[in-house]
Coordinates of C-alpha atoms in Angstrom, one line a residue:
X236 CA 23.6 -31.7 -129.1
X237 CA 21.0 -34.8 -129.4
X238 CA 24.3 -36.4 -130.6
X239 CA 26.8 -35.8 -127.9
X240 CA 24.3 -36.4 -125.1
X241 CA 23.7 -39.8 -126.9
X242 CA 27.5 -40.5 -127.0
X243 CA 28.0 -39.7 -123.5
X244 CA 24.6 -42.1 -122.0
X245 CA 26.3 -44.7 -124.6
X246 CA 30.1 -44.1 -122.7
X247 CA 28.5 -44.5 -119.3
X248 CA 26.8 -47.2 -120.4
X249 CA 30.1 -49.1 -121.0
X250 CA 32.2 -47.8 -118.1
X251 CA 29.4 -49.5 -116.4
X252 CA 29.1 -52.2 -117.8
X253 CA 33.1 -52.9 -117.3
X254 CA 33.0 -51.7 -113.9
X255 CA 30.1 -54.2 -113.1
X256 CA 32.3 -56.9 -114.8
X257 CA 35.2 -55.9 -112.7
X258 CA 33.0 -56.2 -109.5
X259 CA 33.6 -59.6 -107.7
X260 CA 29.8 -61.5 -107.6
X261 CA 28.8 -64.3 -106.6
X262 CA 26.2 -67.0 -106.2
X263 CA 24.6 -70.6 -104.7
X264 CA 22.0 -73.1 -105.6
X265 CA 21.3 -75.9 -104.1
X266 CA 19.9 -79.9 -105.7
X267 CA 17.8 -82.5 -103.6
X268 CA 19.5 -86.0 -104.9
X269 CA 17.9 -88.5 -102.3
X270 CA 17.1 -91.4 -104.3
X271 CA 13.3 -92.1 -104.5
X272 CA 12.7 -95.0 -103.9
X273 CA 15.9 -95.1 -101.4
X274 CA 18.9 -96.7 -103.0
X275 CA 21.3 -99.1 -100.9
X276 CA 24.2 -97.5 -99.1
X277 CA 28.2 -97.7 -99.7
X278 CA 30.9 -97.2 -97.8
X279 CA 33.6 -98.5 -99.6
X280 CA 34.1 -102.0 -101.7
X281 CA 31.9 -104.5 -101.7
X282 CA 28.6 -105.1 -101.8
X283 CA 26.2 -102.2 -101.0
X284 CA 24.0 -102.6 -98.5
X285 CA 20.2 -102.4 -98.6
X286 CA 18.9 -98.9 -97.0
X287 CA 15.6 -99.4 -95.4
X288 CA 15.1 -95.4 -93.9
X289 CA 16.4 -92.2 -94.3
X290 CA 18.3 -89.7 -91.8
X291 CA 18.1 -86.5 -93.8
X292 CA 18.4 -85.6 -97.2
X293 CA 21.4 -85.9 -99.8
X294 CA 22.2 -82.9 -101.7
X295 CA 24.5 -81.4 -104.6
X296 CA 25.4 -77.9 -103.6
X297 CA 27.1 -75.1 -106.0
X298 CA 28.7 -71.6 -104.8
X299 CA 29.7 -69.9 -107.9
X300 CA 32.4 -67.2 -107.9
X301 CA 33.4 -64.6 -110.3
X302 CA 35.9 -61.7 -110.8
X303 CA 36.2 -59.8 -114.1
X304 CA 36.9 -63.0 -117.2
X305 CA 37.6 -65.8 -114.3
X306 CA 34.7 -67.7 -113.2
X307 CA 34.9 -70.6 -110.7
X308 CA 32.3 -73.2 -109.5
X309 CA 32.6 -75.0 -106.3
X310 CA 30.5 -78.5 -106.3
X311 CA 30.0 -80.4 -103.2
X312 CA 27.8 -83.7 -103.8
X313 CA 27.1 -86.0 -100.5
X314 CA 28.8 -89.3 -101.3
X315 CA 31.3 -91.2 -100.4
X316 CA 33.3 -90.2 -103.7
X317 CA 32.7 -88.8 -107.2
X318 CA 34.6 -89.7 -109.9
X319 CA 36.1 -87.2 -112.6
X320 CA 33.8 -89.8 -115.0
X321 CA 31.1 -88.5 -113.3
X322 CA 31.9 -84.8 -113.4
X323 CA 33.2 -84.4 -116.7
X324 CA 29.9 -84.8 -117.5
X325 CA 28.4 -82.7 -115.8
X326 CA 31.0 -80.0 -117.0
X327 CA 29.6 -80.4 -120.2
X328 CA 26.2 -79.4 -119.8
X329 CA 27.5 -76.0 -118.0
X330 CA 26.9 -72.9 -119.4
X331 CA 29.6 -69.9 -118.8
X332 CA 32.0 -71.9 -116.8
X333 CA 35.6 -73.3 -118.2
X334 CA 35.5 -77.0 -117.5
X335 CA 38.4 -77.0 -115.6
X336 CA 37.1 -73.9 -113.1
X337 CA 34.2 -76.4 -112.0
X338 CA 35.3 -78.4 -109.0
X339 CA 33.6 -81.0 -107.6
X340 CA 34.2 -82.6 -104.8
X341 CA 32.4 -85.6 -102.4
X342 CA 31.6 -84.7 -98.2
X343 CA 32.5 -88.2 -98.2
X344 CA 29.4 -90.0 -96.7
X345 CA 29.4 -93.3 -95.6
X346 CA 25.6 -93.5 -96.1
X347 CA 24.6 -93.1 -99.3
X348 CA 24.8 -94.6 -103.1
X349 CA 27.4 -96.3 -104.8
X350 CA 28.9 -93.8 -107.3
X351 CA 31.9 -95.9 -107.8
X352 CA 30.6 -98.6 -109.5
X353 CA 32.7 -101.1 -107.1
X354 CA 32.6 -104.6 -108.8
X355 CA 32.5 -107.8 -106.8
X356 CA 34.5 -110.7 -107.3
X357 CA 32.8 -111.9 -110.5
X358 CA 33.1 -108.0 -112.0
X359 CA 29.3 -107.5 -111.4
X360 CA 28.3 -103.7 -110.0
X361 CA 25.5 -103.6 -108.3
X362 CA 25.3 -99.2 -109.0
X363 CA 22.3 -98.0 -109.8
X364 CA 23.1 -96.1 -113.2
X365 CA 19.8 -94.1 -113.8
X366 CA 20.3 -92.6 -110.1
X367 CA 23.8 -91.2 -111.0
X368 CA 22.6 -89.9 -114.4
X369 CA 19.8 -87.6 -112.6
X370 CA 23.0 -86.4 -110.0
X371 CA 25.0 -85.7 -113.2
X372 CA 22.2 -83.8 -114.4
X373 CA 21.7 -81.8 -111.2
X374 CA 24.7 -80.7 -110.3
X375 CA 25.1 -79.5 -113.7
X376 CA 21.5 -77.3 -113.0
X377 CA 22.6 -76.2 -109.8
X378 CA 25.8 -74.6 -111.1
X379 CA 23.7 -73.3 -114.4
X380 CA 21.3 -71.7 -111.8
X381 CA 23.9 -70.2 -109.6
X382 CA 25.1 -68.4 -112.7
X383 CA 22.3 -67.1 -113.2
X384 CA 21.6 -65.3 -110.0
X385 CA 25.2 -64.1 -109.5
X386 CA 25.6 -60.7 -107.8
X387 CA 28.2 -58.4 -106.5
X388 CA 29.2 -59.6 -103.3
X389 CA 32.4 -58.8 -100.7
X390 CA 34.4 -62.1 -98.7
X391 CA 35.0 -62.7 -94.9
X392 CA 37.8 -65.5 -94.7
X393 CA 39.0 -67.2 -92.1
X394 CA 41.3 -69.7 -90.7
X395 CA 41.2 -70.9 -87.0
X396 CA 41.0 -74.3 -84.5
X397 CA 37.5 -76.0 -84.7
X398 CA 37.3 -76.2 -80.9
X399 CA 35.0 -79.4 -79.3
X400 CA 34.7 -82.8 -79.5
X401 CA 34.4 -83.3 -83.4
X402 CA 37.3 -84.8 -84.8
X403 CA 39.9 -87.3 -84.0
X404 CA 42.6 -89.8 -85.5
X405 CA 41.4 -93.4 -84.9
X406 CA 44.9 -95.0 -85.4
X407 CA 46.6 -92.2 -83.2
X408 CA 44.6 -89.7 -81.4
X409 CA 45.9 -86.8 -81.7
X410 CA 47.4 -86.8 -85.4
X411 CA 45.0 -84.8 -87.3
X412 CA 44.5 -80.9 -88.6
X413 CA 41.8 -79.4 -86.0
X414 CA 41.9 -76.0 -88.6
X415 CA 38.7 -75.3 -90.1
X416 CA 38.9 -73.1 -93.4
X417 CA 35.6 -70.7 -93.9
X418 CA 34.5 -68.6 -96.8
X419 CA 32.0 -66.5 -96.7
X420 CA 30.3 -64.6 -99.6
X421 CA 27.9 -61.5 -98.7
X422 CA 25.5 -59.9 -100.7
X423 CA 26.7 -55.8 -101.4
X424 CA 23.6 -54.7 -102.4
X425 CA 19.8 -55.3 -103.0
X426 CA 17.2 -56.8 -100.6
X427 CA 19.9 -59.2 -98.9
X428 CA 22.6 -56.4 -98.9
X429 CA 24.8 -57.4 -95.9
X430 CA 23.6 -60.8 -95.3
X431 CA 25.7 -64.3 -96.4
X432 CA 24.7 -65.4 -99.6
X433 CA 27.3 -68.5 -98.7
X434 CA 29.0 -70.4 -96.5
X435 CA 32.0 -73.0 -97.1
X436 CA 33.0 -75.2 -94.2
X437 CA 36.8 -77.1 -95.5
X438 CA 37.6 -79.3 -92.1
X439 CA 39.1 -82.8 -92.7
X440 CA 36.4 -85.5 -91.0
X441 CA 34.8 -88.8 -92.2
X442 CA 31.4 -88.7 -92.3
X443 CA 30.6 -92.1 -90.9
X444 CA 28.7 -92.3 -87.6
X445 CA 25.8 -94.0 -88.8
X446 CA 27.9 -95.7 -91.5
X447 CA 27.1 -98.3 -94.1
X448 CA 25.5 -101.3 -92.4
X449 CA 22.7 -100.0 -90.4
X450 CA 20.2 -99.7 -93.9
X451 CA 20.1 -95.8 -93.2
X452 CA 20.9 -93.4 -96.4
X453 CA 21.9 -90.6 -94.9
X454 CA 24.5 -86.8 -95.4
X455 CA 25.4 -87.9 -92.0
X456 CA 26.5 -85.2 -89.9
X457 CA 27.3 -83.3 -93.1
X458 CA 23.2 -82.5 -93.1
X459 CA 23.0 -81.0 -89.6
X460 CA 26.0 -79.0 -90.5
X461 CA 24.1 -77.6 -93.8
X462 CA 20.7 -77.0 -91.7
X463 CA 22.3 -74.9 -88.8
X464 CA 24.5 -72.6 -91.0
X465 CA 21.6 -72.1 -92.9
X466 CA 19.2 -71.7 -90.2
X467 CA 21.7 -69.3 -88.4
X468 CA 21.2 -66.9 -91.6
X469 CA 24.9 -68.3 -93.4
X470 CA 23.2 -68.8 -96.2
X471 CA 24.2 -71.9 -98.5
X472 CA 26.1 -73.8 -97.2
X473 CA 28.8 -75.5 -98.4
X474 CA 31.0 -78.5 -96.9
X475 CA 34.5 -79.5 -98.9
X476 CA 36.6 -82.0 -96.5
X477 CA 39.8 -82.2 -95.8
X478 CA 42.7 -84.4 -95.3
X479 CA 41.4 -87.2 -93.6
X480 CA 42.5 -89.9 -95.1
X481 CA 44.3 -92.9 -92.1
X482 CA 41.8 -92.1 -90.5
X483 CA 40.4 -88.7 -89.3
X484 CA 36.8 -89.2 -88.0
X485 CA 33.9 -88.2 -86.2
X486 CA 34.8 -88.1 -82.9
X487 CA 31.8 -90.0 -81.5
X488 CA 33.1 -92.2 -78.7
X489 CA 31.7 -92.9 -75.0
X490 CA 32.9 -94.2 -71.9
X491 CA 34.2 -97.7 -72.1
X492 CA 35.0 -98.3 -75.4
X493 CA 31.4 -97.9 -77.3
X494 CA 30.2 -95.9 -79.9
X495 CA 27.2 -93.2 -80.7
X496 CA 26.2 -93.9 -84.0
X497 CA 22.6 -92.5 -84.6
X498 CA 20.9 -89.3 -85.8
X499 CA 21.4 -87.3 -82.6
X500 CA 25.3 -87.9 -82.7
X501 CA 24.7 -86.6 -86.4
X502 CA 23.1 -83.2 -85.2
X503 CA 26.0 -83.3 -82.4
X504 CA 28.9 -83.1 -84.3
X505 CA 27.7 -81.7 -87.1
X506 CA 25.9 -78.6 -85.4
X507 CA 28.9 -78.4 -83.6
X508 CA 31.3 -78.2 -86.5
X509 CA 28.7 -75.6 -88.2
X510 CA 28.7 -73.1 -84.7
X511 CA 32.6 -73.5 -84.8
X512 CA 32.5 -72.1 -88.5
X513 CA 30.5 -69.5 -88.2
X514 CA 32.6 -68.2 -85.0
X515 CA 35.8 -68.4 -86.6
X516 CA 34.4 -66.2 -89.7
X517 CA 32.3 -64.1 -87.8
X518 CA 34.6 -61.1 -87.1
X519 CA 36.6 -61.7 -90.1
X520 CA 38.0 -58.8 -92.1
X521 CA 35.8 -57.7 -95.3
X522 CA 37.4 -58.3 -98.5
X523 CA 35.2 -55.8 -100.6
X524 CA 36.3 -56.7 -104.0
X525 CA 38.4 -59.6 -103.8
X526 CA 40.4 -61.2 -106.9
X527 CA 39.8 -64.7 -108.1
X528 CA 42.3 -67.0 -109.7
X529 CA 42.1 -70.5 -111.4
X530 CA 44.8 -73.1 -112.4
X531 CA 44.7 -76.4 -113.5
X532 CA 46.9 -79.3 -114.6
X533 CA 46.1 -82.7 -115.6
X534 CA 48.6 -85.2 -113.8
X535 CA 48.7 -88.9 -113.5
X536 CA 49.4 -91.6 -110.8
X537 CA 50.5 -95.2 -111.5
X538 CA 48.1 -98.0 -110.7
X539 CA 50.1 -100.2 -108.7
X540 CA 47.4 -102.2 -106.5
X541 CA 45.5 -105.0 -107.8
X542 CA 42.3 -104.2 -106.4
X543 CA 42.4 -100.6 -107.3
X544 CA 43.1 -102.0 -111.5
X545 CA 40.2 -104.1 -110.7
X546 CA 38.2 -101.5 -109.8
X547 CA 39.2 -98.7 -112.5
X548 CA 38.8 -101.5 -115.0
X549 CA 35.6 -102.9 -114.3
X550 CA 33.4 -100.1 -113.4
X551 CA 30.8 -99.1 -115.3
X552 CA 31.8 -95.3 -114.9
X553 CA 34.2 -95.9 -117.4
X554 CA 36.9 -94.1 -115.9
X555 CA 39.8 -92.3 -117.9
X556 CA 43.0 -94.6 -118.2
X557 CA 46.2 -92.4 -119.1
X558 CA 47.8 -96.3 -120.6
X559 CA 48.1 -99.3 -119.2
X560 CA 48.0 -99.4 -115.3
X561 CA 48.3 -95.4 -114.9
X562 CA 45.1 -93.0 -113.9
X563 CA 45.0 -89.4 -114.9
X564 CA 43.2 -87.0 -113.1
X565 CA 42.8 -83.0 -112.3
X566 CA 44.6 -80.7 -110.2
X567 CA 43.4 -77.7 -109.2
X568 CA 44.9 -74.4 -107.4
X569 CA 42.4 -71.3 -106.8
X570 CA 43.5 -68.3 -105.2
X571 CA 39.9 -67.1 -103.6
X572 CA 40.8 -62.8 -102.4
X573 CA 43.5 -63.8 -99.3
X574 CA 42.6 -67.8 -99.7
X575 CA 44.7 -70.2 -101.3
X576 CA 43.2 -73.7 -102.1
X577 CA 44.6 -77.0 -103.6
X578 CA 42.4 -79.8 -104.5
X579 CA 43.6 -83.5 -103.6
X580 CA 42.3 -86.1 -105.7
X581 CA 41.7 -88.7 -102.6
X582 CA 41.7 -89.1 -98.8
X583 CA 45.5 -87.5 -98.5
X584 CA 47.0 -88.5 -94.6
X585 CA 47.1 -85.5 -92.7
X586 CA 50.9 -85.4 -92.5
X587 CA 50.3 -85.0 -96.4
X588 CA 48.0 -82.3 -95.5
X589 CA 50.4 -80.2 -93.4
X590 CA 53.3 -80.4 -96.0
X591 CA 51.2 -78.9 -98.6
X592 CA 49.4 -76.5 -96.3
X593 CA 52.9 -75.9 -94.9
X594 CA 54.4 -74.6 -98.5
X595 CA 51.7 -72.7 -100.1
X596 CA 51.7 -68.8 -100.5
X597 CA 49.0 -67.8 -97.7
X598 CA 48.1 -67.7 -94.5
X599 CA 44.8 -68.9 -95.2
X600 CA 45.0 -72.6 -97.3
X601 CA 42.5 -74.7 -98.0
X602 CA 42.6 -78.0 -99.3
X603 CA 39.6 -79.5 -101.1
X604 CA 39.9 -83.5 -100.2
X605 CA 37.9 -85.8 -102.3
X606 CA 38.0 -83.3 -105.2
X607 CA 37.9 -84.0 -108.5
X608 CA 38.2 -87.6 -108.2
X609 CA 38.3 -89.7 -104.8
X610 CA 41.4 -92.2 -105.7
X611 CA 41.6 -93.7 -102.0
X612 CA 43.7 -93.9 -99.4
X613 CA 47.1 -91.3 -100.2
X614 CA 50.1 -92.2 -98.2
X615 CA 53.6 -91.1 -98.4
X616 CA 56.0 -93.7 -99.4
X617 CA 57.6 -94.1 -96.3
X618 CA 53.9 -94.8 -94.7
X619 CA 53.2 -96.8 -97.4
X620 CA 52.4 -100.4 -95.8
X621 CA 54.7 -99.5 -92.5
X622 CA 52.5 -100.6 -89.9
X623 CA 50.0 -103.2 -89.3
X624 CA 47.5 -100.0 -88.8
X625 CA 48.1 -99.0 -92.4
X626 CA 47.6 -102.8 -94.4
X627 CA 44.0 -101.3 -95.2
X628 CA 44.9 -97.9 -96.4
X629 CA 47.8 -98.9 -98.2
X630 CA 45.7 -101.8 -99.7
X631 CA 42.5 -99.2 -101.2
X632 CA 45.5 -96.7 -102.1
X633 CA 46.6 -96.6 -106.1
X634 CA 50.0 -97.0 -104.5
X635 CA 53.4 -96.0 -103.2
X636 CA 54.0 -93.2 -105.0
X637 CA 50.9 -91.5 -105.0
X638 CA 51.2 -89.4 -101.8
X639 CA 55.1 -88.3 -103.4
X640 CA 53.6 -87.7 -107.0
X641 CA 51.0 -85.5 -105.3
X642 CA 52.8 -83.0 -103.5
X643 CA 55.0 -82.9 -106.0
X644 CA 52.7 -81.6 -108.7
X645 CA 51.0 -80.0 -105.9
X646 CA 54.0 -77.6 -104.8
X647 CA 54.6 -77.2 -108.2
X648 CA 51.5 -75.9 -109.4
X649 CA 51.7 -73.4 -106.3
X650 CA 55.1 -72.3 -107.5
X651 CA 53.7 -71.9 -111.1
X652 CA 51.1 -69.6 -109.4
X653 CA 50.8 -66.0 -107.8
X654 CA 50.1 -65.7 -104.0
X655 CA 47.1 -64.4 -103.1
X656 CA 46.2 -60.8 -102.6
X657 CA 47.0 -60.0 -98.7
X658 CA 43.5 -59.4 -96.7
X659 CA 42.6 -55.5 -97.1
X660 CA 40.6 -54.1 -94.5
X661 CA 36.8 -52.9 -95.9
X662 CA 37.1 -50.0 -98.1
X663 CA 40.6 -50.2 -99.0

């Protein structure tokens, strides 16, 4: 008798354990990176620029998801880019993650350090290497801590027009995605049963009103976006842009031509943009146990401009060359319960962005801009250097083919891949 009731505790014990393991969970942490003693600021190549305050903190955040053996981590680090030189390192000092289930992508602020390591003229970089060895090291604890505090959790996703003055296209006003992508991960059980345990914002915007040349080191409106989901009980929050890329930006203009580019514009937009978010997800349907899917595929994109070889060549990040003049990079698809989501390894156009969105298996895409790597400007060869409006974006683009190569791998990878599981009302 002793025996069989031994066996039977010792069964449960295991259907339990598997069920648990079946259970979606999830998790988030969160990293301070503000450079102390403050760094100067970048926004693109050249020189950076000496940063004599601070607006805010800068931060690597990490929402961790997880459905039976798949296991995904979602990075999003405030700078203007982060190469995959960058990450892959901090891939390696993960614990439980795949390397190639750990995204990472940049909000894409115009306000804090070089993490390019763009070379002048002579092939001198002025980054500061010690700062971006403490980021790789943090991001890598905040996705080590997240898995350690995941926990079964149900998804609210959603899909709807930002609505307000937050975005617009600066060479033509109207071309640009206004949809703003939300997942939302809520704690099933325990003291926080029913409340978020994160929130990710995906809307394509740069993050330049204060910009590079005003000595401030800032998240830009990327930090008021984080303080008000979080302070509206969203939890973590997360922000992964979009396809902004020629050229999608905060939509801070006033009367007769001028500008807002200070702090309070910041908390404009970006509480804004945060409100926005949470109304779009708020009555979404509950997906209680959601599946999670992950594929990746290495591609690679021919390194046609000058200054871009420059760059790639004399960085100190020591980026990964695929041969002479050709960049190799990864693509990512995840399939997230009813969400679909492609990474793009740049600032894609947002006519790129609505051909992909336009083609993959779900009602509910995402595209994670800036992810992975941040490889410029991504244009479709016919855009490619067309107009006077696009000599700067087709100059700080690998070239021609890089928009085409794209969404073909892109479409392709989503071909190679299920759809999504269709959203399920709660309890079904």
């Amino acid at each position: 008798m002793r025996a069989r009731i031994i066996f039977v505790c010792l069964l449960y014990l295991c259907i339990s354990q598997v069920a648990v393991g079946q259970h979606f969970r999830a998790a988030a942490a969160v990293r301070v990176i503000t450079p102390d003693p403050l760094l100067p600021v970048s926004g693109g190549i050249g020189t950076p620029k000496k940063a004599t305050q601070k607006n805010g903190d800068l931060y690597a955040r990490a929402f961790v998801m997880e459905k039976g053996a798949v296991r995904i981590a979602i990075v999003n680090v405030d700078n203007l880019g982060w190469p995959a030189a960058l990450g892959n390192r901090s891939r390696k000092l993960i614990k439980g993650i795949a390397p190639e289930n750990v995204l990472i992508g940049a909000t894409h602020t115009h306000s804090g350090p070089d993490a390019y390591g763009f070379p002048n003229e002579k092939g001198e970089s002025f980054a500061d290497m010690a700062y971006l060895d403490r980021c790789v090291q943090q991001i890598a604890d905040a996705v080590n801590e997240a898995v350690g505090k995941l926990e079964n959790a149900s998804l609210k996703i959603a899909v709807a027009d930002a609505k307000g003055k937050i975005a617009y296209n600066y060479y033509a006003d109207q071309l640009y995605d206004p949809s703003c992508g939300v997942i939302q991960a809520v704690a099933n059980s325990g003291a926080n049963k029913g409340k978020p345990i994160a929130t990710l914002v995906n809307y394509a915007i740069h993050p330049e009103v204060i910009g590079s040349g005003r000595g401030i080191l800032s998240p830009d409106l990327c930090g008021p976006l984080y303080d008000r989901i979080e302070s509206q009980g969203g939890g973590v929050a997360i922000f992964m842009n979009g396809a902004q890329g020629g050229m999608v930006t905060a939509d801070n203009r006033l009367e007769g031509g001028k500008e807002a580019n200070d702090w309070t514009e910041c908390k404009r937009i970006g509480e804004l943009l945060a409100d926005e978010a949470l109304r779009i997800v708020k009555d979404a349907a509950v997906q209680e146990n959601p599946d999670v899917y992950c594929a990746s595929r290495r591609i690679e994109f021919p390194v046609d401009s000058e200054i871009m070889r420059f760059i790639l060549q004399k960085s100190p990040i020591k980026n990964e060359m695929a041969g002479d003049n050709r960049i190799v990079t990864q693509l990512n698809l995840l399939n997230i319960g009813s969400a679909q989501v492609l990474t793009v390894p740049g600032e894609a156009l947002p006519n790129i962005g609505y051909y992909v969105k336009r083609h993959m298996n779900t009602k509910k895409p995402f595209l994670f801009g800036l992810t992975n790597d941040a490889f410029g400007y991504m244009l479709t060869k016919v855009d490619f250097n067309s107009f006077k409006r696009y000599d700067y974006v087709s100059r700080t683009s690998l070239g021609e083919m890089t928009g085409e190569i794209y969404m073909e791998q892109a479409l392709k990878l989503v071909k190679d891949s299920p759809a999504p599981q269709p959203t399920a009302p709660a309890g079904k």
